[in-house]
């Protein structure tokens, strides 16, 4: 067997490793080998122990051996030490092994594997109901599904949807109050913001008008198309000084235009303009009569006679004729029963619309377009009014 000795040799001002074979195999180097660093790959100054001891360069101790462990640097046979089992002779007869570990590193004494220790600790913690790894918590949470996967508008956490702003639990598939237009769920509250959902607004007190949410009309009124104007369903009846819109009530009659306006204002309303009243009567089809394109008998309380009795005996309760509805369903008695004051006035005279049960010699008198002007202080048993409201 060959052993390699290693020594530091100064070559050209550099320390390089020199080596020699204890049993031959490498020729002695030429002492004239150059010290050029570029030639180090070509020439390695390999010297024997005697050569190194004889030589010294740059004032350095040429006999300085590398500081290596004794078993790697010395040959026990040369140093006079007895050979141990597993030495060179043992290798020759096959009784030794280069893989033999010292007693201190017997397999039973190896340090435990760190991963195995951690796995064991986590296992013990799991047995005690303690979750050590945050990832385990996420895994457990995702194992529980949420309704409809939160409809894409929320985050699932342990089986419960945390909905985004504006969306309602448990499945985030509807809008919260104050939001509309699912799946957008935009905030409601202003007439200019489109947030209607299926023809309705999610905010209480609002209604869908032309694709936007607007303040709803009071229950006793009807919106005129998509405008911001509400009109009384019925001819005004009286409750003290307030004008009231109610079914089956006696119309408030014998009232002049100014008192009619005051009664509407007391109810937080106002008199309708002629244009508003006519629009409500005609409806979206612009009919000449509230119930259709032609005059018909039996629809409304009209043309009871031409005598114009002063006692108003022909007037009936509001909504008595169910077919006498305006161009928008739910607005009653816009033809016949009593004339109605409107806000318009010209030359000191105030407007009237709708005809009445008496005093119309022509069906046109009972149509939606028949605007008449009378003295504003006129009081008459077949003359009443209704109110409007701007939203």
PDB file of C-alpha atoms in Angstrom, residues 96-389:
ATOM      1  CA  UNK A  96      -9.494  -4.677   7.740  1.00  0.00           C
ATOM      2  CA  UNK A  97     -12.067  -2.185   6.403  1.00  0.00           C
ATOM      3  CA  UNK A  98     -11.617   1.475   5.536  1.00  0.00           C
ATOM      4  CA  UNK A  99     -15.288   2.070   6.515  1.00  0.00           C
ATOM      5  CA  UNK A 100     -14.816   0.975  10.101  1.00  0.00           C
ATOM      6  CA  UNK A 101     -16.160   3.709  12.441  1.00  0.00           C
ATOM      7  CA  UNK A 102     -14.464   4.569  15.736  1.00  0.00           C
ATOM      8  CA  UNK A 103     -16.236   3.368  18.830  1.00  0.00           C
ATOM      9  CA  UNK A 104     -17.362   6.924  19.594  1.00  0.00           C
ATOM     10  CA  UNK A 105     -19.494   6.924  16.418  1.00  0.00           C
ATOM     11  CA  UNK A 106     -21.204   3.600  16.842  1.00  0.00           C
ATOM     12  CA  UNK A 107     -24.573   3.636  15.100  1.00  0.00           C
ATOM     13  CA  UNK A 108     -26.419   3.496  18.386  1.00  0.00           C
ATOM     14  CA  UNK A 109     -24.783   6.740  19.489  1.00  0.00           C
ATOM     15  CA  UNK A 110     -25.551   8.811  16.349  1.00  0.00           C
ATOM     16  CA  UNK A 111     -27.427  12.094  17.062  1.00  0.00           C
ATOM     17  CA  UNK A 112     -31.168  11.785  16.395  1.00  0.00           C
ATOM     18  CA  UNK A 113     -32.542  13.083  13.096  1.00  0.00           C
ATOM     19  CA  UNK A 114     -33.961  16.620  13.590  1.00  0.00           C
ATOM     20  CA  UNK A 115     -36.911  16.049  11.244  1.00  0.00           C
ATOM     21  CA  UNK A 116     -37.825  12.874  13.102  1.00  0.00           C
ATOM     22  CA  UNK A 117     -37.755  14.760  16.413  1.00  0.00           C
ATOM     23  CA  UNK A 118     -40.016  17.529  15.014  1.00  0.00           C
ATOM     24  CA  UNK A 119     -42.447  15.007  13.514  1.00  0.00           C
ATOM     25  CA  UNK A 120     -42.629  13.190  16.826  1.00  0.00           C
ATOM     26  CA  UNK A 121     -43.285  16.457  18.680  1.00  0.00           C
ATOM     27  CA  UNK A 122     -46.092  17.451  16.304  1.00  0.00           C
ATOM     28  CA  UNK A 123     -47.548  13.958  16.593  1.00  0.00           C
ATOM     29  CA  UNK A 124     -47.576  14.219  20.385  1.00  0.00           C
ATOM     30  CA  UNK A 125     -49.133  17.689  20.212  1.00  0.00           C
ATOM     31  CA  UNK A 126     -51.832  16.457  17.844  1.00  0.00           C
ATOM     32  CA  UNK A 127     -52.632  13.636  20.289  1.00  0.00           C
ATOM     33  CA  UNK A 128     -53.171  16.302  22.940  1.00  0.00           C
ATOM     34  CA  UNK A 129     -55.442  18.355  20.636  1.00  0.00           C
ATOM     35  CA  UNK A 130     -52.843  21.066  19.992  1.00  0.00           C
ATOM     36  CA  UNK A 131     -52.224  22.196  16.411  1.00  0.00           C
ATOM     37  CA  UNK A 132     -48.630  23.304  16.072  1.00  0.00           C
ATOM     38  CA  UNK A 133     -48.563  24.235  12.380  1.00  0.00           C
ATOM     39  CA  UNK A 134     -50.517  27.274  11.104  1.00  0.00           C
ATOM     40  CA  UNK A 135     -50.885  25.497   7.770  1.00  0.00           C
ATOM     41  CA  UNK A 136     -52.880  22.811   9.567  1.00  0.00           C
ATOM     42  CA  UNK A 137     -55.398  25.446  10.624  1.00  0.00           C
ATOM     43  CA  UNK A 138     -55.851  26.614   7.017  1.00  0.00           C
ATOM     44  CA  UNK A 139     -56.222  23.017   5.873  1.00  0.00           C
ATOM     45  CA  UNK A 140     -58.879  22.363   8.477  1.00  0.00           C
ATOM     46  CA  UNK A 141     -60.761  25.555   7.489  1.00  0.00           C
ATOM     47  CA  UNK A 142     -60.788  24.692   3.808  1.00  0.00           C
ATOM     48  CA  UNK A 143     -62.121  21.250   4.570  1.00  0.00           C
ATOM     49  CA  UNK A 144     -65.477  22.894   5.492  1.00  0.00           C
ATOM     50  CA  UNK A 145     -67.254  24.276   2.430  1.00  0.00           C
ATOM     51  CA  UNK A 146     -69.480  27.370   2.368  1.00  0.00           C
ATOM     52  CA  UNK A 147     -72.938  27.828   0.801  1.00  0.00           C
ATOM     53  CA  UNK A 148     -72.591  28.309  -2.968  1.00  0.00           C
ATOM     54  CA  UNK A 149     -68.910  29.022  -2.415  1.00  0.00           C
ATOM     55  CA  UNK A 150     -70.010  32.464  -1.145  1.00  0.00           C
ATOM     56  CA  UNK A 151     -71.327  33.186  -4.670  1.00  0.00           C
ATOM     57  CA  UNK A 152     -67.988  34.735  -5.539  1.00  0.00           C
ATOM     58  CA  UNK A 153     -68.729  37.722  -3.273  1.00  0.00           C
ATOM     59  CA  UNK A 154     -67.031  36.663  -0.061  1.00  0.00           C
ATOM     60  CA  UNK A 155     -64.397  34.506   1.632  1.00  0.00           C
ATOM     61  CA  UNK A 156     -65.115  31.090   3.133  1.00  0.00           C
ATOM     62  CA  UNK A 157     -63.806  30.684   6.681  1.00  0.00           C
ATOM     63  CA  UNK A 158     -64.586  27.467   8.574  1.00  0.00           C
ATOM     64  CA  UNK A 159     -67.884  26.980   6.778  1.00  0.00           C
ATOM     65  CA  UNK A 160     -69.077  30.586   7.136  1.00  0.00           C
ATOM     66  CA  UNK A 161     -69.040  33.246   4.416  1.00  0.00           C
ATOM     67  CA  UNK A 162     -67.406  36.558   5.239  1.00  0.00           C
ATOM     68  CA  UNK A 163     -69.248  38.627   2.606  1.00  0.00           C
ATOM     69  CA  UNK A 164     -67.766  41.625   0.855  1.00  0.00           C
ATOM     70  CA  UNK A 165     -69.286  45.061   1.468  1.00  0.00           C
ATOM     71  CA  UNK A 166     -72.915  45.332   0.368  1.00  0.00           C
ATOM     72  CA  UNK A 167     -73.544  41.555   0.187  1.00  0.00           C
ATOM     73  CA  UNK A 168     -75.780  39.688   2.599  1.00  0.00           C
ATOM     74  CA  UNK A 169     -74.965  36.429   4.425  1.00  0.00           C
ATOM     75  CA  UNK A 170     -75.176  33.493   4.565  1.00  0.00           C
ATOM     76  CA  UNK A 171     -74.318  32.923   0.868  1.00  0.00           C
ATOM     77  CA  UNK A 172     -73.462  36.491  -0.260  1.00  0.00           C
ATOM     78  CA  UNK A 173     -76.082  36.048  -3.005  1.00  0.00           C
ATOM     79  CA  UNK A 174     -78.197  39.106  -2.167  1.00  0.00           C
ATOM     80  CA  UNK A 175     -77.701  42.757  -1.270  1.00  0.00           C
ATOM     81  CA  UNK A 176     -77.821  44.213   2.206  1.00  0.00           C
ATOM     82  CA  UNK A 177     -80.427  46.896   2.981  1.00  0.00           C
ATOM     83  CA  UNK A 178     -79.172  50.109   1.450  1.00  0.00           C
ATOM     84  CA  UNK A 179     -77.643  48.295  -1.539  1.00  0.00           C
ATOM     85  CA  UNK A 180     -79.239  47.128  -4.789  1.00  0.00           C
ATOM     86  CA  UNK A 181     -78.685  45.844  -8.308  1.00  0.00           C
ATOM     87  CA  UNK A 182     -77.333  42.368  -7.474  1.00  0.00           C
ATOM     88  CA  UNK A 183     -74.741  41.205  -8.435  1.00  0.00           C
ATOM     89  CA  UNK A 184     -73.310  44.727  -8.322  1.00  0.00           C
ATOM     90  CA  UNK A 185     -74.844  45.618  -4.918  1.00  0.00           C
ATOM     91  CA  UNK A 186     -74.296  49.351  -5.317  1.00  0.00           C
ATOM     92  CA  UNK A 187     -75.406  51.718  -2.536  1.00  0.00           C
ATOM     93  CA  UNK A 188     -78.942  53.030  -2.943  1.00  0.00           C
ATOM     94  CA  UNK A 189     -80.207  56.365  -1.747  1.00  0.00           C
ATOM     95  CA  UNK A 190     -80.137  58.852  -4.606  1.00  0.00           C
ATOM     96  CA  UNK A 191     -82.402  59.012  -7.665  1.00  0.00           C
ATOM     97  CA  UNK A 192     -79.387  59.143  -9.970  1.00  0.00           C
ATOM     98  CA  UNK A 193     -77.856  55.867  -8.807  1.00  0.00           C
ATOM     99  CA  UNK A 194     -79.017  52.769 -10.697  1.00  0.00           C
ATOM    100  CA  UNK A 195     -79.498  50.034  -8.149  1.00  0.00           C
ATOM    101  CA  UNK A 196     -82.843  48.385  -8.853  1.00  0.00           C
ATOM    102  CA  UNK A 197     -83.077  44.653  -8.389  1.00  0.00           C
ATOM    103  CA  UNK A 198     -85.905  42.910 -10.221  1.00  0.00           C
ATOM    104  CA  UNK A 199     -88.029  46.053 -10.375  1.00  0.00           C
ATOM    105  CA  UNK A 200     -87.608  46.865  -6.687  1.00  0.00           C
ATOM    106  CA  UNK A 201     -85.101  48.664  -4.493  1.00  0.00           C
ATOM    107  CA  UNK A 202     -83.575  47.031  -1.463  1.00  0.00           C
ATOM    108  CA  UNK A 203     -83.709  50.247   0.563  1.00  0.00           C
ATOM    109  CA  UNK A 204     -86.960  50.672   2.508  1.00  0.00           C
ATOM    110  CA  UNK A 205     -88.929  53.714   1.366  1.00  0.00           C
ATOM    111  CA  UNK A 206     -87.461  53.671  -2.156  1.00  0.00           C
ATOM    112  CA  UNK A 207     -88.902  52.357  -5.398  1.00  0.00           C
ATOM    113  CA  UNK A 208     -87.477  51.606  -8.823  1.00  0.00           C
ATOM    114  CA  UNK A 209     -88.138  54.397 -11.309  1.00  0.00           C
ATOM    115  CA  UNK A 210     -86.725  54.022 -14.798  1.00  0.00           C
ATOM    116  CA  UNK A 211     -83.810  51.901 -13.586  1.00  0.00           C
ATOM    117  CA  UNK A 212     -82.981  54.129 -10.634  1.00  0.00           C
ATOM    118  CA  UNK A 213     -84.055  54.153  -7.015  1.00  0.00           C
ATOM    119  CA  UNK A 214     -86.168  57.106  -5.903  1.00  0.00           C
ATOM    120  CA  UNK A 215     -88.147  57.896  -2.791  1.00  0.00           C
ATOM    121  CA  UNK A 216     -91.378  55.958  -3.020  1.00  0.00           C
ATOM    122  CA  UNK A 217     -94.714  57.710  -3.203  1.00  0.00           C
ATOM    123  CA  UNK A 218     -96.878  57.560  -0.075  1.00  0.00           C
ATOM    124  CA  UNK A 219     -99.322  54.665  -0.029  1.00  0.00           C
ATOM    125  CA  UNK A 220    -102.275  56.947  -0.826  1.00  0.00           C
ATOM    126  CA  UNK A 221    -100.598  58.255  -3.992  1.00  0.00           C
ATOM    127  CA  UNK A 222     -99.414  56.939  -7.390  1.00  0.00           C
ATOM    128  CA  UNK A 223     -96.281  57.963  -9.286  1.00  0.00           C
ATOM    129  CA  UNK A 224     -97.009  59.561 -12.639  1.00  0.00           C
ATOM    130  CA  UNK A 225     -94.983  57.324 -14.950  1.00  0.00           C
ATOM    131  CA  UNK A 226     -91.248  57.695 -14.401  1.00  0.00           C
ATOM    132  CA  UNK A 227     -91.492  61.291 -13.263  1.00  0.00           C
ATOM    133  CA  UNK A 228     -90.712  62.513  -9.801  1.00  0.00           C
ATOM    134  CA  UNK A 229     -94.365  63.425  -9.212  1.00  0.00           C
ATOM    135  CA  UNK A 230     -96.920  61.524  -7.133  1.00  0.00           C
ATOM    136  CA  UNK A 231    -100.669  62.134  -7.414  1.00  0.00           C
ATOM    137  CA  UNK A 232    -103.495  61.251  -5.020  1.00  0.00           C
ATOM    138  CA  UNK A 233    -105.272  58.004  -5.844  1.00  0.00           C
ATOM    139  CA  UNK A 234    -108.609  59.551  -4.943  1.00  0.00           C
ATOM    140  CA  UNK A 235    -110.316  62.899  -4.996  1.00  0.00           C
ATOM    141  CA  UNK A 236    -109.509  64.698  -1.763  1.00  0.00           C
ATOM    142  CA  UNK A 237    -111.683  64.080   1.278  1.00  0.00           C
ATOM    143  CA  UNK A 238    -111.533  66.049   4.493  1.00  0.00           C
ATOM    144  CA  UNK A 239    -109.963  65.364   7.868  1.00  0.00           C
ATOM    145  CA  UNK A 240    -110.078  68.626   9.788  1.00  0.00           C
ATOM    146  CA  UNK A 241    -108.003  71.046   7.756  1.00  0.00           C
ATOM    147  CA  UNK A 242    -106.041  68.289   5.977  1.00  0.00           C
ATOM    148  CA  UNK A 243    -106.704  66.912   2.521  1.00  0.00           C
ATOM    149  CA  UNK A 244    -106.874  63.097   2.630  1.00  0.00           C
ATOM    150  CA  UNK A 245    -106.727  60.546  -0.208  1.00  0.00           C
ATOM    151  CA  UNK A 246    -108.949  57.631   0.821  1.00  0.00           C
ATOM    152  CA  UNK A 247    -111.294  55.114  -0.781  1.00  0.00           C
ATOM    153  CA  UNK A 248    -115.056  55.314  -0.151  1.00  0.00           C
ATOM    154  CA  UNK A 249    -114.922  58.791   1.379  1.00  0.00           C
ATOM    155  CA  UNK A 250    -117.096  61.749   0.475  1.00  0.00           C
ATOM    156  CA  UNK A 251    -115.182  64.197  -1.737  1.00  0.00           C
ATOM    157  CA  UNK A 252    -114.315  67.555  -0.169  1.00  0.00           C
ATOM    158  CA  UNK A 253    -116.617  69.932  -2.066  1.00  0.00           C
ATOM    159  CA  UNK A 254    -117.766  73.548  -1.929  1.00  0.00           C
ATOM    160  CA  UNK A 255    -114.154  74.708  -1.641  1.00  0.00           C
ATOM    161  CA  UNK A 256    -112.486  77.480  -3.631  1.00  0.00           C
ATOM    162  CA  UNK A 257    -109.106  77.214  -5.268  1.00  0.00           C
ATOM    163  CA  UNK A 258    -107.181  78.988  -2.488  1.00  0.00           C
ATOM    164  CA  UNK A 259    -108.584  76.826   0.297  1.00  0.00           C
ATOM    165  CA  UNK A 260    -107.943  73.729  -1.806  1.00  0.00           C
ATOM    166  CA  UNK A 261    -104.300  74.762  -2.076  1.00  0.00           C
ATOM    167  CA  UNK A 262    -104.126  75.373   1.690  1.00  0.00           C
ATOM    168  CA  UNK A 263    -105.597  71.922   2.439  1.00  0.00           C
ATOM    169  CA  UNK A 264    -102.948  70.262   0.234  1.00  0.00           C
ATOM    170  CA  UNK A 265    -100.117  72.217   1.865  1.00  0.00           C
ATOM    171  CA  UNK A 266    -101.374  71.177   5.315  1.00  0.00           C
ATOM    172  CA  UNK A 267    -100.922  67.557   4.195  1.00  0.00           C
ATOM    173  CA  UNK A 268     -97.336  68.310   3.020  1.00  0.00           C
ATOM    174  CA  UNK A 269     -98.550  68.203  -0.584  1.00  0.00           C
ATOM    175  CA  UNK A 270     -99.601  70.778  -3.186  1.00  0.00           C
ATOM    176  CA  UNK A 271    -102.154  71.282  -5.929  1.00  0.00           C
ATOM    177  CA  UNK A 272    -101.360  69.440  -9.150  1.00  0.00           C
ATOM    178  CA  UNK A 273    -100.474  71.404 -12.256  1.00  0.00           C
ATOM    179  CA  UNK A 274    -102.726  70.966 -15.292  1.00  0.00           C
ATOM    180  CA  UNK A 275     -99.918  69.118 -17.124  1.00  0.00           C
ATOM    181  CA  UNK A 276     -99.377  66.677 -14.244  1.00  0.00           C
ATOM    182  CA  UNK A 277    -103.090  66.012 -13.881  1.00  0.00           C
ATOM    183  CA  UNK A 278    -103.554  65.439 -17.629  1.00  0.00           C
ATOM    184  CA  UNK A 279    -100.526  63.144 -17.829  1.00  0.00           C
ATOM    185  CA  UNK A 280    -101.947  61.001 -15.034  1.00  0.00           C
ATOM    186  CA  UNK A 281    -105.325  60.888 -16.768  1.00  0.00           C
ATOM    187  CA  UNK A 282    -104.008  59.939 -20.221  1.00  0.00           C
ATOM    188  CA  UNK A 283    -101.381  57.459 -19.135  1.00  0.00           C
ATOM    189  CA  UNK A 284     -98.479  56.220 -21.284  1.00  0.00           C
ATOM    190  CA  UNK A 285    -100.846  55.555 -24.223  1.00  0.00           C
ATOM    191  CA  UNK A 286    -102.049  59.200 -24.170  1.00  0.00           C
ATOM    192  CA  UNK A 287    -105.714  58.183 -24.249  1.00  0.00           C
ATOM    193  CA  UNK A 288    -108.314  60.960 -24.514  1.00  0.00           C
ATOM    194  CA  UNK A 289    -110.275  59.339 -21.686  1.00  0.00           C
ATOM    195  CA  UNK A 290    -108.812  57.803 -18.563  1.00  0.00           C
ATOM    196  CA  UNK A 291    -110.159  54.353 -19.388  1.00  0.00           C
ATOM    197  CA  UNK A 292    -109.459  54.279 -23.144  1.00  0.00           C
ATOM    198  CA  UNK A 293    -109.465  55.794 -26.593  1.00  0.00           C
ATOM    199  CA  UNK A 294    -113.231  56.443 -26.792  1.00  0.00           C
ATOM    200  CA  UNK A 295    -115.968  57.657 -24.523  1.00  0.00           C
ATOM    201  CA  UNK A 296    -117.922  54.876 -22.857  1.00  0.00           C
ATOM    202  CA  UNK A 297    -120.936  54.770 -20.612  1.00  0.00           C
ATOM    203  CA  UNK A 298    -120.920  53.029 -17.290  1.00  0.00           C
ATOM    204  CA  UNK A 299    -117.202  53.491 -16.598  1.00  0.00           C
ATOM    205  CA  UNK A 300    -117.475  56.632 -14.481  1.00  0.00           C
ATOM    206  CA  UNK A 301    -120.079  58.702 -12.599  1.00  0.00           C
ATOM    207  CA  UNK A 302    -120.792  61.160 -15.405  1.00  0.00           C
ATOM    208  CA  UNK A 303    -123.602  62.778 -17.494  1.00  0.00           C
ATOM    209  CA  UNK A 304    -126.272  62.301 -14.912  1.00  0.00           C
ATOM    210  CA  UNK A 305    -128.127  65.303 -16.187  1.00  0.00           C
ATOM    211  CA  UNK A 306    -127.803  68.791 -17.525  1.00  0.00           C
ATOM    212  CA  UNK A 307    -129.678  70.645 -14.803  1.00  0.00           C
ATOM    213  CA  UNK A 308    -126.586  71.269 -12.656  1.00  0.00           C
ATOM    214  CA  UNK A 309    -128.395  70.850  -9.322  1.00  0.00           C
ATOM    215  CA  UNK A 310    -126.950  72.959  -6.543  1.00  0.00           C
ATOM    216  CA  UNK A 311    -127.195  70.213  -3.943  1.00  0.00           C
ATOM    217  CA  UNK A 312    -124.636  67.846  -5.554  1.00  0.00           C
ATOM    218  CA  UNK A 313    -126.981  64.942  -5.132  1.00  0.00           C
ATOM    219  CA  UNK A 314    -125.326  62.955  -7.904  1.00  0.00           C
ATOM    220  CA  UNK A 315    -121.840  62.868  -6.301  1.00  0.00           C
ATOM    221  CA  UNK A 316    -120.754  59.474  -4.897  1.00  0.00           C
ATOM    222  CA  UNK A 317    -117.983  58.245  -2.612  1.00  0.00           C
ATOM    223  CA  UNK A 318    -114.433  58.062  -3.959  1.00  0.00           C
ATOM    224  CA  UNK A 319    -113.556  54.897  -5.892  1.00  0.00           C
ATOM    225  CA  UNK A 320    -117.177  53.795  -6.204  1.00  0.00           C
ATOM    226  CA  UNK A 321    -116.693  53.070  -9.911  1.00  0.00           C
ATOM    227  CA  UNK A 322    -113.825  50.550 -10.097  1.00  0.00           C
ATOM    228  CA  UNK A 323    -113.482  50.871 -13.899  1.00  0.00           C
ATOM    229  CA  UNK A 324    -113.061  54.619 -13.684  1.00  0.00           C
ATOM    230  CA  UNK A 325    -109.307  54.549 -13.306  1.00  0.00           C
ATOM    231  CA  UNK A 326    -106.795  56.897 -14.837  1.00  0.00           C
ATOM    232  CA  UNK A 327    -104.217  56.107 -17.479  1.00  0.00           C
ATOM    233  CA  UNK A 328    -102.081  54.684 -14.632  1.00  0.00           C
ATOM    234  CA  UNK A 329    -103.929  51.971 -12.684  1.00  0.00           C
ATOM    235  CA  UNK A 330    -104.926  52.952  -9.186  1.00  0.00           C
ATOM    236  CA  UNK A 331    -105.951  56.565  -9.893  1.00  0.00           C
ATOM    237  CA  UNK A 332    -109.747  56.840  -9.615  1.00  0.00           C
ATOM    238  CA  UNK A 333    -112.503  59.266 -10.719  1.00  0.00           C
ATOM    239  CA  UNK A 334    -110.495  61.388 -13.142  1.00  0.00           C
ATOM    240  CA  UNK A 335    -113.624  61.687 -15.247  1.00  0.00           C
ATOM    241  CA  UNK A 336    -116.969  62.679 -13.717  1.00  0.00           C
ATOM    242  CA  UNK A 337    -118.102  62.796 -10.096  1.00  0.00           C
ATOM    243  CA  UNK A 338    -116.611  66.260  -9.224  1.00  0.00           C
ATOM    244  CA  UNK A 339    -114.554  68.845 -11.094  1.00  0.00           C
ATOM    245  CA  UNK A 340    -111.070  69.304  -9.694  1.00  0.00           C
ATOM    246  CA  UNK A 341    -109.054  72.450  -9.083  1.00  0.00           C
ATOM    247  CA  UNK A 342    -105.510  72.578 -10.507  1.00  0.00           C
ATOM    248  CA  UNK A 343    -102.692  74.991  -9.792  1.00  0.00           C
ATOM    249  CA  UNK A 344    -102.824  76.847 -13.161  1.00  0.00           C
ATOM    250  CA  UNK A 345    -104.539  80.184 -13.474  1.00  0.00           C
ATOM    251  CA  UNK A 346    -104.795  82.676 -16.300  1.00  0.00           C
ATOM    252  CA  UNK A 347    -105.989  86.300 -16.071  1.00  0.00           C
ATOM    253  CA  UNK A 348    -107.170  85.894 -12.495  1.00  0.00           C
ATOM    254  CA  UNK A 349    -109.142  82.762 -13.301  1.00  0.00           C
ATOM    255  CA  UNK A 350    -108.145  79.306 -12.076  1.00  0.00           C
ATOM    256  CA  UNK A 351    -108.100  75.970 -13.845  1.00  0.00           C
ATOM    257  CA  UNK A 352    -110.545  73.061 -13.525  1.00  0.00           C
ATOM    258  CA  UNK A 353    -110.293  69.558 -15.023  1.00  0.00           C
ATOM    259  CA  UNK A 354    -112.184  66.251 -15.151  1.00  0.00           C
ATOM    260  CA  UNK A 355    -115.813  67.211 -15.574  1.00  0.00           C
ATOM    261  CA  UNK A 356    -118.421  66.168 -13.087  1.00  0.00           C
ATOM    262  CA  UNK A 357    -121.558  64.152 -12.707  1.00  0.00           C
ATOM    263  CA  UNK A 358    -123.575  67.060 -14.169  1.00  0.00           C
ATOM    264  CA  UNK A 359    -123.415  69.891 -16.574  1.00  0.00           C
ATOM    265  CA  UNK A 360    -121.519  68.350 -19.528  1.00  0.00           C
ATOM    266  CA  UNK A 361    -123.427  68.544 -22.804  1.00  0.00           C
ATOM    267  CA  UNK A 362    -120.663  66.773 -24.734  1.00  0.00           C
ATOM    268  CA  UNK A 363    -118.492  63.743 -23.898  1.00  0.00           C
ATOM    269  CA  UNK A 364    -115.434  65.881 -24.679  1.00  0.00           C
ATOM    270  CA  UNK A 365    -116.279  67.769 -21.505  1.00  0.00           C
ATOM    271  CA  UNK A 366    -115.440  64.570 -19.602  1.00  0.00           C
ATOM    272  CA  UNK A 367    -112.150  63.952 -21.378  1.00  0.00           C
ATOM    273  CA  UNK A 368    -108.590  64.408 -20.060  1.00  0.00           C
ATOM    274  CA  UNK A 369    -107.897  67.486 -22.194  1.00  0.00           C
ATOM    275  CA  UNK A 370    -110.873  69.629 -21.140  1.00  0.00           C
ATOM    276  CA  UNK A 371    -109.203  72.388 -19.125  1.00  0.00           C
ATOM    277  CA  UNK A 372    -111.688  75.060 -17.973  1.00  0.00           C
ATOM    278  CA  UNK A 373    -111.043  78.347 -16.163  1.00  0.00           C
ATOM    279  CA  UNK A 374    -113.386  79.733 -13.535  1.00  0.00           C
ATOM    280  CA  UNK A 375    -113.308  82.380 -10.849  1.00  0.00           C
ATOM    281  CA  UNK A 376    -110.725  81.263  -8.266  1.00  0.00           C
ATOM    282  CA  UNK A 377    -113.116  81.882  -5.351  1.00  0.00           C
ATOM    283  CA  UNK A 378    -115.899  79.736  -6.838  1.00  0.00           C
ATOM    284  CA  UNK A 379    -117.512  77.261  -4.438  1.00  0.00           C
ATOM    285  CA  UNK A 380    -119.889  74.649  -5.806  1.00  0.00           C
ATOM    286  CA  UNK A 381    -121.300  71.225  -4.639  1.00  0.00           C
ATOM    287  CA  UNK A 382    -119.786  69.413  -7.648  1.00  0.00           C
ATOM    288  CA  UNK A 383    -116.348  71.046  -7.382  1.00  0.00           C
ATOM    289  CA  UNK A 384    -113.474  69.441  -5.471  1.00  0.00           C
ATOM    290  CA  UNK A 385    -109.694  68.790  -5.914  1.00  0.00           C
ATOM    291  CA  UNK A 386    -106.827  66.326  -5.421  1.00  0.00           C
ATOM    292  CA  UNK A 387    -103.194  66.868  -4.435  1.00  0.00           C
ATOM    293  CA  UNK A 388     -99.761  66.103  -5.872  1.00  0.00           C
ATOM    294  CA  UNK A 389     -96.285  65.699  -4.374  1.00  0.00           C
TER     295      UNK A 389
END
